[in-house]
Coordinates of C-alpha atoms in Angstrom, one line a residue:
X1 CA 0.0 0.0 0.0
X2 CA 2.8 2.4 0.8
X3 CA 3.9 3.1 -2.8
X4 CA 0.4 4.2 -3.6
X5 CA 0.0 6.3 -0.4
X6 CA 3.2 8.1 -1.2
X7 CA 1.7 9.3 -4.5
X8 CA -1.8 10.2 -3.3
X9 CA -1.3 13.9 -4.1
X10 CA -0.2 13.2 -7.6
X11 CA -3.0 10.7 -8.2
X12 CA -5.6 13.1 -6.9
X13 CA -4.3 15.8 -9.3
X14 CA -4.8 13.4 -12.2
X15 CA -8.3 12.4 -11.1
X16 CA -9.3 16.1 -10.9
X17 CA -7.8 16.7 -14.4
X18 CA -10.4 14.3 -15.8
X19 CA -13.2 16.7 -14.8
X20 CA -12.0 19.4 -17.2
X21 CA -10.7 19.5 -20.8
X22 CA -8.1 22.0 -22.0
X23 CA -9.6 21.9 -25.5
X24 CA -13.0 23.1 -24.4
X25 CA -13.9 25.7 -25.4
X26 CA -11.9 25.4 -28.6
X27 CA -12.2 24.4 -32.3
X28 CA -14.0 21.2 -33.2
X29 CA -11.7 18.3 -33.8
X30 CA -13.6 17.1 -36.9
X31 CA -12.0 18.0 -40.2
X32 CA -13.6 20.9 -42.2
X33 CA -15.8 21.9 -39.2
X34 CA -15.4 25.5 -37.9
X35 CA -17.8 25.2 -35.0
X36 CA -16.8 25.4 -31.4
X37 CA -16.1 22.2 -29.5
X38 CA -18.4 22.0 -26.5
X39 CA -19.0 18.2 -26.1
X40 CA -17.0 15.2 -25.2
X41 CA -17.7 11.5 -24.7
X42 CA -15.7 9.7 -22.0
X43 CA -17.1 6.3 -23.1
X44 CA -15.3 6.7 -26.4
X45 CA -11.7 6.2 -25.3
X46 CA -9.3 9.2 -25.9
X47 CA -11.9 10.9 -28.2
X48 CA -11.2 14.5 -29.0
X49 CA -13.9 17.1 -28.1
X50 CA -16.2 18.2 -30.9
X51 CA -19.2 20.3 -31.6
X52 CA -22.7 18.9 -30.8
X53 CA -23.5 18.2 -34.5
X54 CA -20.3 16.2 -35.0
X55 CA -20.7 14.4 -31.7
X56 CA -24.1 13.2 -32.6
X57 CA -23.0 12.1 -36.1
X58 CA -20.0 10.2 -34.7
X59 CA -22.3 8.1 -32.5
X60 CA -24.5 6.7 -35.2
X61 CA -23.7 3.2 -34.1
X62 CA -23.0 4.0 -30.4
X63 CA -26.5 5.2 -29.4
X64 CA -26.3 4.7 -25.7
X65 CA -23.2 6.7 -24.8
X66 CA -23.6 9.7 -22.5
X67 CA -22.5 13.0 -23.9
X68 CA -20.9 15.6 -21.6
X69 CA -21.7 19.1 -22.8
X70 CA -19.9 22.2 -21.4
X71 CA -22.6 24.7 -20.2
X72 CA -20.1 27.4 -19.3
X73 CA -19.5 26.2 -15.7
X74 CA -19.3 22.5 -15.7
X75 CA -19.9 19.4 -17.9
X76 CA -23.5 18.3 -18.0
X77 CA -24.3 14.7 -18.9
X78 CA -27.2 14.2 -21.4
X79 CA -28.6 11.8 -23.9
X80 CA -27.8 12.0 -27.5
X81 CA -31.5 12.3 -28.3
X82 CA -31.5 15.6 -26.4
X83 CA -29.5 17.0 -29.3
X84 CA -31.4 15.5 -32.2
X85 CA -30.0 12.0 -32.4
X86 CA -32.3 9.4 -34.0
X87 CA -31.6 5.6 -33.9
X88 CA -32.5 4.1 -37.3
X89 CA -33.3 0.4 -37.4
X90 CA -32.8 -2.1 -40.2
X91 CA -30.1 -0.4 -42.2
X92 CA -27.0 -0.4 -39.9
X93 CA -27.7 3.0 -38.5
X94 CA -28.6 4.7 -41.8
X95 CA -32.2 6.1 -42.4
X96 CA -34.6 3.8 -44.4
X97 CA -35.3 5.2 -47.9
X98 CA -39.0 4.3 -47.5
X99 CA -39.7 6.4 -44.4
X100 CA -42.9 8.4 -45.1
X101 CA -42.3 12.2 -45.2
X102 CA -44.4 13.0 -42.2
X103 CA -43.4 10.0 -40.1
X104 CA -42.1 11.0 -36.7
X105 CA -39.6 9.1 -34.7
X106 CA -41.0 7.2 -31.7
X107 CA -40.0 8.3 -28.2
X108 CA -38.4 5.4 -26.3
X109 CA -36.9 4.6 -23.0
X110 CA -34.0 2.3 -23.4
X111 CA -32.2 0.8 -20.4
X112 CA -28.6 0.0 -20.9
X113 CA -25.7 -1.1 -18.7
X114 CA -24.8 2.6 -18.1
X115 CA -28.2 3.9 -17.2
X116 CA -31.7 4.7 -18.4
X117 CA -31.7 6.6 -21.7
X118 CA -34.4 8.7 -23.5
X119 CA -34.2 7.8 -27.2
X120 CA -35.9 8.5 -30.5
X121 CA -36.2 5.4 -32.8
X122 CA -37.2 5.2 -36.4
X123 CA -38.3 1.9 -37.8
X124 CA -37.6 0.5 -41.2
X125 CA -40.5 0.9 -43.7
X126 CA -39.2 -1.2 -46.6
X127 CA -41.7 -3.4 -48.4
X128 CA -41.9 -6.8 -46.7
X129 CA -40.3 -5.3 -43.5
X130 CA -40.3 -7.2 -40.3
X131 CA -42.6 -6.4 -37.3
X132 CA -41.5 -3.7 -35.0
X133 CA -40.7 -6.2 -32.2
X134 CA -38.6 -8.2 -34.6
X135 CA -36.7 -5.1 -35.8
X136 CA -36.0 -4.2 -32.1
X137 CA -34.7 -7.7 -31.3
X138 CA -32.5 -7.8 -34.3
X139 CA -31.0 -4.5 -33.1
X140 CA -30.3 -6.0 -29.7
X141 CA -33.2 -4.3 -28.0
X142 CA -35.6 -6.5 -26.0
X143 CA -39.1 -4.9 -25.8
X144 CA -40.9 -4.6 -22.5
X145 CA -44.3 -5.2 -24.1
X146 CA -45.8 -6.6 -27.3
X147 CA -48.1 -3.7 -28.3
X148 CA -47.4 0.0 -28.2
X149 CA -43.8 -0.6 -27.4
X150 CA -42.2 2.4 -25.7
X151 CA -39.7 0.7 -23.4
X152 CA -36.8 -1.6 -24.3
X153 CA -33.8 -3.2 -22.6
X154 CA -30.6 -3.9 -24.4
X155 CA -29.6 -7.5 -24.7
X156 CA -26.2 -6.6 -23.3
X157 CA -27.9 -5.4 -20.1
X158 CA -30.1 -8.5 -19.7
X159 CA -27.1 -10.8 -20.2
X160 CA -25.1 -8.7 -17.7
X161 CA -27.9 -9.1 -15.2
X162 CA -28.1 -12.8 -15.7
X163 CA -24.4 -13.3 -15.1
X164 CA -24.6 -10.9 -12.1
X165 CA -27.5 -12.9 -10.6
X166 CA -25.8 -16.3 -11.2
X167 CA -22.6 -15.2 -9.6
X168 CA -23.6 -12.7 -6.8
X169 CA -27.3 -13.7 -6.4
X170 CA -28.1 -10.0 -6.3
X171 CA -31.8 -9.3 -6.7
X172 CA -33.3 -7.3 -9.6
X173 CA -34.3 -4.4 -7.4
X174 CA -30.7 -3.6 -6.3
X175 CA -29.5 -4.1 -9.9
X176 CA -32.0 -1.4 -11.1
X177 CA -31.1 0.9 -8.3
X178 CA -27.5 0.9 -9.5
X179 CA -28.7 1.9 -13.0
X180 CA -30.9 4.6 -11.6
X181 CA -27.8 6.1 -9.8
X182 CA -25.8 6.1 -13.0
X183 CA -28.6 8.0 -14.8
X184 CA -28.7 11.8 -14.7
X185 CA -31.7 12.9 -12.7
X186 CA -34.7 14.7 -14.2
X187 CA -34.2 18.4 -13.8
X188 CA -37.8 18.9 -12.8
X189 CA -38.5 16.0 -10.5
X190 CA -35.0 15.1 -9.5
X191 CA -35.8 11.4 -10.0
X192 CA -35.3 8.6 -12.5
X193 CA -38.5 6.9 -13.6
X194 CA -38.8 3.4 -12.1
X195 CA -38.5 0.6 -14.7
X196 CA -38.2 -2.2 -12.1
X197 CA -41.5 -4.1 -13.0
X198 CA -40.8 -3.9 -16.7
X199 CA -37.3 -5.1 -16.1
X200 CA -38.3 -8.2 -14.1
X201 CA -40.6 -9.4 -16.8
X202 CA -38.1 -8.7 -19.7
X203 CA -35.3 -10.4 -17.7
X204 CA -37.4 -13.5 -17.0
X205 CA -38.5 -13.9 -20.6
X206 CA -35.0 -13.3 -22.0
X207 CA -33.4 -15.7 -19.6
X208 CA -35.9 -18.5 -20.6
X209 CA -35.5 -17.9 -24.3
X210 CA -31.7 -17.9 -24.1
X211 CA -31.9 -21.1 -22.0
X212 CA -33.9 -22.8 -24.7
X213 CA -31.5 -21.5 -27.4
X214 CA -28.5 -23.0 -25.6
X215 CA -30.3 -26.4 -25.1
X216 CA -30.0 -27.0 -28.9
X217 CA -33.7 -27.8 -29.3
X218 CA -34.1 -25.6 -32.4
X219 CA -31.2 -27.5 -34.1
X220 CA -32.4 -30.9 -33.1
X221 CA -29.4 -31.6 -30.9
X222 CA -30.5 -34.3 -28.3
X223 CA -28.7 -36.5 -25.8
X224 CA -30.1 -40.0 -25.5
X225 CA -32.3 -40.6 -22.5
X226 CA -33.4 -36.9 -22.1
X227 CA -36.9 -35.5 -22.6
X228 CA -37.4 -33.7 -26.0
X229 CA -38.0 -30.3 -24.4
X230 CA -35.4 -30.6 -21.6
X231 CA -33.4 -27.3 -21.2
X232 CA -31.1 -28.3 -18.4
X233 CA -27.3 -28.7 -18.6
X234 CA -26.6 -32.4 -18.3
X235 CA -23.6 -34.2 -16.7
X236 CA -21.6 -35.4 -19.7
X237 CA -19.4 -37.6 -17.4
X238 CA -22.1 -39.8 -16.0
X239 CA -22.6 -43.0 -18.1
X240 CA -25.1 -42.5 -20.9
X241 CA -25.7 -45.5 -23.1
X242 CA -25.4 -44.6 -26.8
X243 CA -23.6 -41.4 -26.0
X244 CA -20.4 -41.7 -24.0
X245 CA -19.9 -45.4 -23.4
X246 CA -17.5 -47.6 -25.4
X247 CA -18.8 -50.2 -27.8
X248 CA -19.3 -53.5 -26.1
X249 CA -19.5 -52.1 -22.6
X250 CA -22.5 -54.3 -21.9
X251 CA -20.2 -57.3 -21.9
X252 CA -18.1 -56.0 -19.0
X253 CA -17.4 -58.7 -16.4
X254 CA -19.5 -58.4 -13.3
X255 CA -16.5 -57.5 -11.1
X256 CA -15.8 -54.5 -13.3
X257 CA -19.3 -53.2 -13.9
X258 CA -18.8 -50.5 -11.3
X259 CA -16.8 -48.6 -14.0
X260 CA -20.1 -47.8 -15.6
X261 CA -22.1 -47.2 -12.4
X262 CA -24.3 -44.2 -11.9
X263 CA -24.2 -42.8 -8.3
X264 CA -27.0 -40.5 -7.2
X265 CA -27.0 -38.3 -4.2
X266 CA -30.1 -36.8 -2.5
X267 CA -30.4 -34.0 0.1
X268 CA -33.0 -31.5 1.4
X269 CA -32.3 -27.8 1.7
X270 CA -34.4 -25.6 4.0
X271 CA -33.1 -22.2 2.9
X272 CA -34.6 -22.1 -0.6
X273 CA -38.1 -21.3 0.8
X274 CA -41.1 -19.4 -0.6
X275 CA -43.2 -17.1 1.6
X276 CA -47.0 -17.2 1.8
X277 CA -48.2 -14.2 -0.4
X278 CA -51.1 -13.1 -2.4
X279 CA -49.9 -13.7 -5.9
X280 CA -51.3 -14.4 -9.3
X281 CA -52.5 -18.0 -9.2
X282 CA -52.0 -18.3 -12.9
X283 CA -48.3 -17.6 -12.7
X284 CA -46.3 -20.6 -13.5
X285 CA -42.7 -21.3 -14.5
X286 CA -41.8 -20.6 -18.2
X287 CA -39.7 -23.7 -18.0
X288 CA -42.4 -25.9 -16.4
X289 CA -41.6 -29.5 -17.0
X290 CA -38.4 -28.6 -18.9
X291 CA -36.1 -27.8 -16.0
X292 CA -35.1 -29.3 -12.6
X293 CA -38.4 -28.9 -10.8
X294 CA -41.2 -31.4 -10.9
X295 CA -44.5 -29.6 -11.4
X296 CA -46.6 -29.3 -8.2
X297 CA -49.6 -31.2 -9.7
X298 CA -47.3 -34.2 -10.4
X299 CA -45.9 -34.2 -6.9
X300 CA -49.3 -33.9 -5.2
X301 CA -50.4 -37.6 -5.6
X302 CA -47.3 -38.6 -3.6
X303 CA -48.3 -36.4 -0.6
X304 CA -51.8 -37.6 -0.1
X305 CA -52.9 -40.0 2.6
X306 CA -53.6 -42.7 0.0
X307 CA -50.0 -42.9 -1.0
X308 CA -48.7 -44.2 2.4
X309 CA -51.5 -46.8 2.7
X310 CA -50.5 -50.3 2.1
X311 CA -52.0 -52.5 -0.6
X312 CA -55.2 -54.4 0.3
X313 CA -54.5 -57.2 2.6
X314 CA -51.2 -55.9 3.9
X315 CA -51.0 -54.9 7.6
X316 CA -49.7 -51.4 8.5
X317 CA -47.9 -51.0 11.8
X318 CA -48.2 -48.0 14.0
X319 CA -44.6 -46.9 13.1
X320 CA -45.6 -46.6 9.5
X321 CA -48.3 -44.0 10.1
X322 CA -45.6 -41.3 9.6
X323 CA -44.2 -41.0 6.1
X324 CA -40.7 -40.5 7.5
X325 CA -39.1 -42.9 10.0
X326 CA -35.7 -41.9 11.4
X327 CA -32.8 -43.9 12.6
X328 CA -32.7 -43.3 16.4
X329 CA -29.1 -42.0 15.9
X330 CA -30.1 -39.3 13.5
X331 CA -33.3 -37.4 14.2
X332 CA -33.4 -35.1 11.2
X333 CA -37.2 -34.7 10.9
X334 CA -37.6 -34.0 14.6
X335 CA -34.9 -31.3 14.4
X336 CA -37.3 -29.2 12.2
X337 CA -39.5 -27.2 14.5
X338 CA -43.2 -27.2 13.6
X339 CA -43.4 -23.4 13.9
X340 CA -40.4 -22.9 11.7
X341 CA -42.4 -23.0 8.5
X342 CA -45.6 -21.1 9.6
X343 CA -45.0 -18.1 7.2
X344 CA -44.0 -20.1 4.2
X345 CA -45.8 -22.4 1.8
X346 CA -42.6 -24.0 0.5
X347 CA -40.2 -24.9 3.3
X348 CA -37.3 -25.9 1.0
X349 CA -36.3 -28.3 -1.8
X350 CA -35.2 -31.8 -2.1
X351 CA -32.7 -32.3 -5.0
X352 CA -30.9 -35.2 -6.6
X353 CA -27.4 -34.9 -8.0
X354 CA -24.9 -37.3 -9.5
X355 CA -21.4 -38.1 -8.0
X356 CA -19.9 -35.3 -10.2
X357 CA -22.1 -32.8 -8.4
X358 CA -24.4 -32.0 -11.3
X359 CA -28.1 -31.6 -10.4
X360 CA -30.2 -34.3 -12.1
X361 CA -32.7 -32.9 -14.6
X362 CA -36.3 -33.0 -13.4
X363 CA -35.4 -34.4 -10.0
X364 CA -36.1 -31.6 -7.6
X365 CA -39.3 -31.2 -5.6
X366 CA -40.6 -28.4 -3.3
X367 CA -41.1 -29.4 0.3
X368 CA -44.1 -28.3 2.4
X369 CA -42.6 -29.1 5.8
X370 CA -39.9 -31.8 6.1
X371 CA -38.7 -34.5 3.7
X372 CA -41.1 -37.4 3.3
X373 CA -41.1 -40.7 1.6
X374 CA -43.5 -39.3 -1.0
X375 CA -41.1 -36.4 -1.9
X376 CA -38.2 -38.8 -2.1
X377 CA -40.1 -41.4 -4.2
X378 CA -41.2 -38.7 -6.7
X379 CA -37.7 -37.2 -7.1
X380 CA -36.0 -40.6 -7.2
X381 CA -38.3 -41.8 -10.0
X382 CA -37.3 -38.8 -12.1
X383 CA -33.6 -39.1 -11.2
X384 CA -33.6 -42.6 -12.5
X385 CA -35.3 -41.5 -15.8
X386 CA -33.1 -42.4 -18.8
X387 CA -30.9 -44.9 -16.9
X388 CA -32.8 -48.0 -17.9
X389 CA -29.9 -49.1 -20.1
X390 CA -27.3 -49.1 -17.3
X391 CA -26.4 -52.2 -15.3
X392 CA -25.6 -50.7 -11.9
X393 CA -26.8 -47.7 -10.0
X394 CA -26.4 -46.5 -6.4
X395 CA -28.0 -43.9 -4.1
X396 CA -26.5 -41.9 -1.3
X397 CA -28.9 -40.3 1.2
X398 CA -28.4 -39.2 4.7
X399 CA -31.4 -41.2 6.1
X400 CA -31.3 -44.1 3.6
X401 CA -31.6 -46.6 6.5
X402 CA -35.1 -45.3 7.0
X403 CA -35.9 -44.5 3.4
X404 CA -35.2 -48.1 2.3
X405 CA -38.1 -49.4 4.5
X406 CA -40.9 -50.6 2.3
X407 CA -39.5 -48.8 -0.8
X408 CA -40.3 -51.8 -2.9
X409 CA -43.9 -51.8 -1.9
X410 CA -44.2 -48.1 -2.6
X411 CA -42.7 -48.3 -6.1
X412 CA -44.7 -51.4 -6.9
X413 CA -47.8 -49.2 -6.6
X414 CA -46.5 -45.9 -8.0
X415 CA -43.8 -46.9 -10.5
X416 CA -44.0 -50.7 -11.2
X417 CA -41.8 -50.1 -14.3
X418 CA -39.0 -49.0 -12.1
X419 CA -39.2 -52.0 -9.7
X420 CA -36.4 -54.0 -11.4
X421 CA -34.1 -50.9 -11.0
X422 CA -35.2 -50.4 -7.3
X423 CA -34.4 -54.1 -6.6
X424 CA -30.8 -53.7 -7.8
X425 CA -30.3 -50.1 -6.5
X426 CA -27.4 -50.1 -4.0
X427 CA -28.2 -47.7 -1.1
X428 CA -25.5 -46.2 1.1
X429 CA -25.0 -43.5 3.7
X430 CA -22.8 -40.4 3.0
X431 CA -19.5 -40.6 4.7
X432 CA -20.0 -37.5 6.9
X433 CA -23.5 -38.2 8.0
X434 CA -22.9 -41.9 8.7
X435 CA -21.1 -41.0 12.0
X436 CA -24.4 -39.8 13.4
X437 CA -26.1 -43.2 12.8
X438 CA -26.2 -46.4 14.8
X439 CA -23.3 -48.8 14.7
X440 CA -25.3 -51.3 12.6
X441 CA -26.0 -48.6 10.0
X442 CA -22.3 -47.6 9.9
X443 CA -21.5 -51.2 8.9
X444 CA -24.3 -52.1 6.5
X445 CA -24.5 -48.8 4.6
X446 CA -20.9 -47.8 4.5
X447 CA -19.2 -46.7 1.3
X448 CA -15.9 -48.2 2.4
X449 CA -17.3 -51.7 2.7
X450 CA -19.2 -51.6 -0.7
X451 CA -17.7 -53.0 -3.8
X452 CA -16.2 -50.7 -6.3
X453 CA -16.8 -47.3 -4.6
X454 CA -13.1 -46.6 -3.8
X455 CA -12.9 -43.1 -2.2
X456 CA -16.4 -42.0 -3.1
X457 CA -18.1 -40.1 -0.3
X458 CA -21.7 -39.4 -1.4
X459 CA -21.7 -35.9 0.1
X460 CA -21.4 -34.0 -3.2
X461 CA -25.0 -32.8 -3.2
X462 CA -24.2 -30.8 -0.1
X463 CA -21.6 -28.6 -1.7
X464 CA -23.9 -26.4 -3.9
X465 CA -26.0 -25.3 -1.0
X466 CA -23.3 -22.9 0.4
X467 CA -23.6 -20.9 -2.8
X468 CA -27.2 -21.3 -3.6
X469 CA -28.5 -20.5 -0.1
X470 CA -27.5 -16.8 -0.7
X471 CA -30.2 -16.7 -3.5
X472 CA -32.8 -17.8 -1.0
X473 CA -33.1 -14.3 0.4
X474 CA -34.5 -13.1 -3.0
X475 CA -36.2 -16.2 -4.3
X476 CA -38.4 -16.6 -1.2
X477 CA -40.1 -13.3 -2.1
X478 CA -40.9 -14.3 -5.7
X479 CA -44.0 -15.9 -7.1
X480 CA -44.0 -19.6 -7.6
X481 CA -43.3 -19.5 -11.3
X482 CA -40.6 -16.8 -11.1
X483 CA -38.9 -18.7 -8.2
X484 CA -38.7 -21.9 -10.2
X485 CA -37.4 -20.0 -13.3
X486 CA -34.7 -18.3 -11.1
X487 CA -33.6 -21.6 -9.4
X488 CA -33.6 -23.4 -12.7
X489 CA -31.2 -20.8 -14.0
X490 CA -29.0 -21.1 -10.9
X491 CA -29.0 -24.9 -11.2
X492 CA -28.0 -24.6 -14.8
X493 CA -25.2 -22.2 -14.0
X494 CA -23.9 -24.5 -11.3
X495 CA -23.9 -27.5 -13.7
X496 CA -22.2 -25.5 -16.4
X497 CA -19.5 -24.2 -14.1
X498 CA -18.8 -27.8 -13.0
X499 CA -18.7 -28.9 -16.6
X500 CA -16.2 -26.3 -17.5
X501 CA -13.9 -27.3 -14.6
X502 CA -14.4 -31.0 -15.2
X503 CA -11.2 -31.4 -17.2
X504 CA -8.9 -29.2 -15.1
X505 CA -9.6 -30.9 -11.8
X506 CA -8.5 -34.4 -12.8
X507 CA -5.4 -33.0 -14.5
X508 CA -4.5 -31.0 -11.4
X509 CA -5.0 -34.0 -9.1
X510 CA -3.1 -36.3 -11.4
X511 CA -0.2 -33.9 -11.6
X512 CA -0.2 -33.4 -7.8
X513 CA -0.3 -37.2 -7.2
X514 CA 2.6 -38.0 -9.5
X515 CA 4.7 -35.2 -8.0
X516 CA 4.4 -36.9 -4.6
X517 CA 5.7 -40.2 -5.9
X518 CA 9.3 -41.0 -5.0
X519 CA 11.5 -41.7 -8.0
X520 CA 12.1 -45.3 -8.7
X521 CA 15.5 -46.7 -8.4

């Protein structure tokens, strides 16, 4: 720090020098222009000051820069439209030759990464022209409505917000407050008009459309075993028959089949809640049935009293009246106080991931209180979807010793087609949670005693919560549909981040391991 502190006076002088320009007032820097230079643009790097007419002309393809105009005492920030700038669509910034003579430019509010701008936009009028909405989108402007469009958001801004939300989990209101601060205040009201509600809708629609775009649906790119409209980021390391397994893998000897085993991990999270609010009942996720969450109407049959009843002729013990039975050494359900969820209608989520810590598509359910057999059965049935061609599968769950009770009977009633998979599903306890279980559980369900699991721990699904819990502060205030869309985006971002690092981690571990080996003699 000291080298900088020693030069504070010099640095402050240079910072103050940015607030003035020695060439203003002075001649315009544009060739053959004799007017006085009164404007500068600090967003154009090292741009010489010019007159207003030349400044507007130079920004034909830079419509959302702030001009700084010298008013005789100080530089005043203003929009280009304040000095006659018109943004022409469809012809790379040039006016359309078919604009009617009396056609007036449309007054617009455009929100960009550097603030809220007042603009004037002129559409293309060529024969066979595209719709106004299409012209805006192809000019990187996302409209806030479909009719009488007067507000738009730049695609750069929406993409910046999505990255910001994925990384920092900052809510849309704080994001818009920053843009309002960056915008020059209205001289009459001293305020910037609030565009928060328009922004929430535009950001939600744009995020969904870009997710669908990245899924490859429009190009017909599909991974075997996935639903046709799935928009999630899959784990490309997990074994997928017909995609990433070698030819003849089915003939692998029984003692080596663990090489192509799928390991699932399940866990509940009680931070990603949703508050009880009066909201639009028609609001639903744009990615309904396409993302990580199972629609509520498909989960409901698993939560009714009929689900936990045994088949006719089978006796039900008193201990089976509750959907969740806990090992006496681990009382997770009883640790959740009944009054803890009185102000929420969703107490959390139950999610499934693979051993590579990728969330499984369509295998997350909303919890109403605590985790129940019904929630788990519903999520597990979706997590196993597309794995019918595999020979071995395993499940790691922190209360698997209780969950395994009567699982065959439940799946025989709800998912008889999955019964062969359930019969062969190897169920184990995660290595950290196992210490809280009884001694018998620590022996029967231990990873270290199971064949072919090596150093697997089964705790991977716990790791995303430290990052995703931060988003719970904003998602719990959202409507049901908006919350699912936001969490689907965060799950996708997590999976994509893991996919990007998938190659670097093994390489790093391998290099580190070899470096510790002593040289052979």
